[in-house]
């Protein structure tokens, strides 16, 4: 194999998932902030994100080699080795994400799933309610709405960190 040859790590479904998710997260953030008539689009975008996350979970078990979660399970020893060697030339090189990058991927997937799940039960206290709000008490819906509101800042923070790491590397 040619040492300078490019190797595609992420397959087309994974790439499409990534870029569609990025676009939809930006769209959801924007429509959520605009409120009013835009909330219908915010909900639609949330449903699309839920569908993408469900696809990614399934693809993480049956997809191509590098798309499968088993191919990038972090271990404490490898994370520690990556942290110890981060300032030296002995940084372990992996196909795909580094150990820290892997933690970032899992963190982003978790906060996005939390955002989708809480969005289904949210209410804005006036006219807008998630589709499953009728299945929970008003108090629980209010708590889930609060989590939904603050969790979007976790998404913003993790996304900014993700983009910063890409720019660094």
CSV table of C-alpha atoms in Angstrom, one decimal:
chain,number,residue,atom,x,y,z
A,1,UNK,CA,0.0,0.0,0.0
A,2,UNK,CA,1.3,3.5,-0.9
A,3,UNK,CA,2.2,5.3,2.4
A,4,UNK,CA,0.8,8.5,1.0
A,5,UNK,CA,-2.5,6.9,-0.1
A,6,UNK,CA,-5.7,8.3,1.5
A,7,UNK,CA,-7.8,5.9,3.4
A,8,UNK,CA,-11.5,6.7,3.9
A,9,UNK,CA,-12.3,5.9,7.5
A,10,UNK,CA,-16.0,7.1,7.6
A,11,UNK,CA,-18.4,5.6,5.1
A,12,UNK,CA,-21.0,7.6,3.2
A,13,UNK,CA,-23.8,6.9,5.6
A,14,UNK,CA,-21.7,8.1,8.5
A,15,UNK,CA,-20.6,11.2,6.6
A,16,UNK,CA,-24.2,12.0,5.6
A,17,UNK,CA,-25.3,11.5,9.2
A,18,UNK,CA,-22.6,13.9,10.4
A,19,UNK,CA,-23.3,16.7,8.1
A,20,UNK,CA,-27.1,16.4,8.2
A,21,UNK,CA,-26.9,16.4,12.0
A,22,UNK,CA,-24.7,19.4,12.0
A,23,UNK,CA,-27.1,21.3,9.8
A,24,UNK,CA,-30.2,20.3,11.8
A,25,UNK,CA,-28.6,21.2,15.1
A,26,UNK,CA,-27.8,24.7,13.8
A,27,UNK,CA,-31.4,24.9,12.4
A,28,UNK,CA,-32.9,23.7,15.7
A,29,UNK,CA,-30.9,26.1,17.7
A,30,UNK,CA,-31.9,29.0,15.5
A,31,UNK,CA,-35.6,28.2,15.3
A,32,UNK,CA,-35.7,27.6,19.0
A,33,UNK,CA,-34.3,31.0,19.6
A,34,UNK,CA,-36.7,32.6,17.1
A,35,UNK,CA,-39.7,31.0,18.7
A,36,UNK,CA,-43.3,31.9,17.7
A,37,UNK,CA,-44.2,30.5,14.3
A,38,UNK,CA,-40.7,29.0,13.9
A,39,UNK,CA,-41.4,26.4,16.7
A,40,UNK,CA,-43.3,24.2,14.2
A,41,UNK,CA,-40.0,24.0,12.2
A,42,UNK,CA,-38.1,23.5,15.5
A,43,UNK,CA,-40.3,20.4,16.2
A,44,UNK,CA,-39.8,19.1,12.7
A,45,UNK,CA,-36.1,19.5,13.0
A,46,UNK,CA,-36.2,17.7,16.3
A,47,UNK,CA,-38.0,14.8,14.8
A,48,UNK,CA,-35.4,14.7,12.0
A,49,UNK,CA,-32.6,14.7,14.6
A,50,UNK,CA,-34.3,11.9,16.5
A,51,UNK,CA,-34.4,9.9,13.3
A,52,UNK,CA,-30.8,10.5,12.6
A,53,UNK,CA,-29.8,9.5,16.1
A,54,UNK,CA,-31.8,6.3,15.8
A,55,UNK,CA,-30.1,5.6,12.5
A,56,UNK,CA,-26.7,6.2,14.1
A,57,UNK,CA,-27.4,4.0,17.0
A,58,UNK,CA,-28.4,1.2,14.6
A,59,UNK,CA,-25.4,1.9,12.3
A,60,UNK,CA,-23.2,1.8,15.3
A,61,UNK,CA,-23.9,-1.9,15.6
A,62,UNK,CA,-24.4,-3.1,12.0
A,63,UNK,CA,-22.5,-0.5,9.9
A,64,UNK,CA,-19.1,-0.6,8.4
A,65,UNK,CA,-15.9,-1.3,10.4
A,66,UNK,CA,-15.1,2.2,11.5
A,67,UNK,CA,-18.8,3.2,12.0
A,68,UNK,CA,-19.3,0.4,14.6
A,69,UNK,CA,-19.1,1.5,18.2
A,70,UNK,CA,-17.0,-1.6,19.0
A,71,UNK,CA,-14.2,-0.1,16.8
A,72,UNK,CA,-13.9,3.0,19.0
A,73,UNK,CA,-14.6,2.0,22.6
A,74,UNK,CA,-12.4,4.0,24.9
A,75,UNK,CA,-10.6,2.4,27.7
A,76,UNK,CA,-9.2,4.2,30.8
A,77,UNK,CA,-5.7,3.0,30.0
A,78,UNK,CA,-5.7,4.3,26.4
A,79,UNK,CA,-7.3,7.6,27.5
A,80,UNK,CA,-4.5,7.9,30.2
A,81,UNK,CA,-1.8,7.1,27.6
A,82,UNK,CA,-3.2,9.7,25.2
A,83,UNK,CA,-3.3,12.3,28.0
A,84,UNK,CA,0.2,11.5,29.1
A,85,UNK,CA,1.7,11.7,25.6
A,86,UNK,CA,-0.3,14.7,24.4
A,87,UNK,CA,2.7,17.0,24.6
A,88,UNK,CA,5.2,14.6,23.0
A,89,UNK,CA,5.8,13.0,19.7
A,90,UNK,CA,4.7,9.6,21.1
A,91,UNK,CA,1.0,10.4,20.7
A,92,UNK,CA,-0.8,7.2,19.7
A,93,UNK,CA,-2.2,7.4,16.2
A,94,UNK,CA,-5.5,5.8,15.6
A,95,UNK,CA,-7.7,5.5,12.5
A,96,UNK,CA,-10.6,7.8,13.1
A,97,UNK,CA,-11.0,9.6,16.5
A,98,UNK,CA,-8.4,9.8,19.2
A,99,UNK,CA,-9.3,8.5,22.6
A,100,UNK,CA,-10.4,12.0,23.7
A,101,UNK,CA,-12.2,12.5,20.4
A,102,UNK,CA,-14.1,9.3,21.1
A,103,UNK,CA,-15.2,10.6,24.5
A,104,UNK,CA,-16.4,13.8,22.7
A,105,UNK,CA,-18.4,11.8,20.2
A,106,UNK,CA,-20.1,9.8,22.9
A,107,UNK,CA,-20.8,13.0,24.9
A,108,UNK,CA,-22.3,14.7,21.9
A,109,UNK,CA,-24.5,11.7,21.1
A,110,UNK,CA,-25.7,11.6,24.8
A,111,UNK,CA,-26.5,15.3,25.1
A,112,UNK,CA,-28.3,15.2,21.7
A,113,UNK,CA,-30.4,12.2,22.8
A,114,UNK,CA,-31.2,14.0,26.0
A,115,UNK,CA,-32.2,17.1,24.1
A,116,UNK,CA,-34.5,15.0,21.8
A,117,UNK,CA,-36.0,13.1,24.8
A,118,UNK,CA,-36.7,16.2,26.9
A,119,UNK,CA,-38.1,18.1,23.8
A,120,UNK,CA,-40.8,15.5,23.5
A,121,UNK,CA,-42.2,16.5,27.0
A,122,UNK,CA,-41.5,20.2,27.0
A,123,UNK,CA,-43.9,23.2,27.3
A,124,UNK,CA,-43.2,26.9,27.1
A,125,UNK,CA,-45.9,27.7,29.7
A,126,UNK,CA,-48.2,29.2,27.1
A,127,UNK,CA,-49.1,27.7,23.8
A,128,UNK,CA,-46.4,25.3,22.7
A,129,UNK,CA,-46.1,21.8,24.0
A,130,UNK,CA,-44.1,18.7,23.0
A,131,UNK,CA,-46.1,15.9,21.6
A,132,UNK,CA,-45.8,13.7,24.7
A,133,UNK,CA,-46.4,16.3,27.3
A,134,UNK,CA,-49.9,14.8,28.0
A,135,UNK,CA,-48.2,11.7,29.4
A,136,UNK,CA,-46.4,13.4,32.3
A,137,UNK,CA,-47.4,15.8,35.1
A,138,UNK,CA,-47.1,19.5,34.7
A,139,UNK,CA,-44.3,19.6,37.2
A,140,UNK,CA,-42.3,16.9,35.4
A,141,UNK,CA,-42.9,18.7,32.1
A,142,UNK,CA,-41.6,21.9,33.6
A,143,UNK,CA,-38.5,20.1,34.9
A,144,UNK,CA,-37.9,18.5,31.5
A,145,UNK,CA,-38.4,21.9,29.8
A,146,UNK,CA,-35.7,23.4,32.1
A,147,UNK,CA,-33.3,20.6,31.2
A,148,UNK,CA,-34.1,21.0,27.5
A,149,UNK,CA,-33.3,24.7,27.8
A,150,UNK,CA,-30.0,24.4,29.6
A,151,UNK,CA,-28.9,21.3,27.8
A,152,UNK,CA,-28.7,23.2,24.5
A,153,UNK,CA,-25.8,25.1,26.0
A,154,UNK,CA,-24.0,21.8,26.6
A,155,UNK,CA,-24.5,21.0,22.9
A,156,UNK,CA,-23.1,24.4,21.9
A,157,UNK,CA,-20.1,23.9,24.2
A,158,UNK,CA,-19.3,20.4,23.0
A,159,UNK,CA,-19.8,21.4,19.4
A,160,UNK,CA,-17.4,24.4,19.8
A,161,UNK,CA,-14.9,22.1,21.4
A,162,UNK,CA,-15.3,19.6,18.6
A,163,UNK,CA,-14.7,22.3,15.9
A,164,UNK,CA,-11.8,23.7,17.9
A,165,UNK,CA,-10.2,20.2,18.1
A,166,UNK,CA,-10.6,19.8,14.3
A,167,UNK,CA,-9.0,23.2,13.7
A,168,UNK,CA,-6.1,22.3,16.0
A,169,UNK,CA,-5.4,18.9,14.4
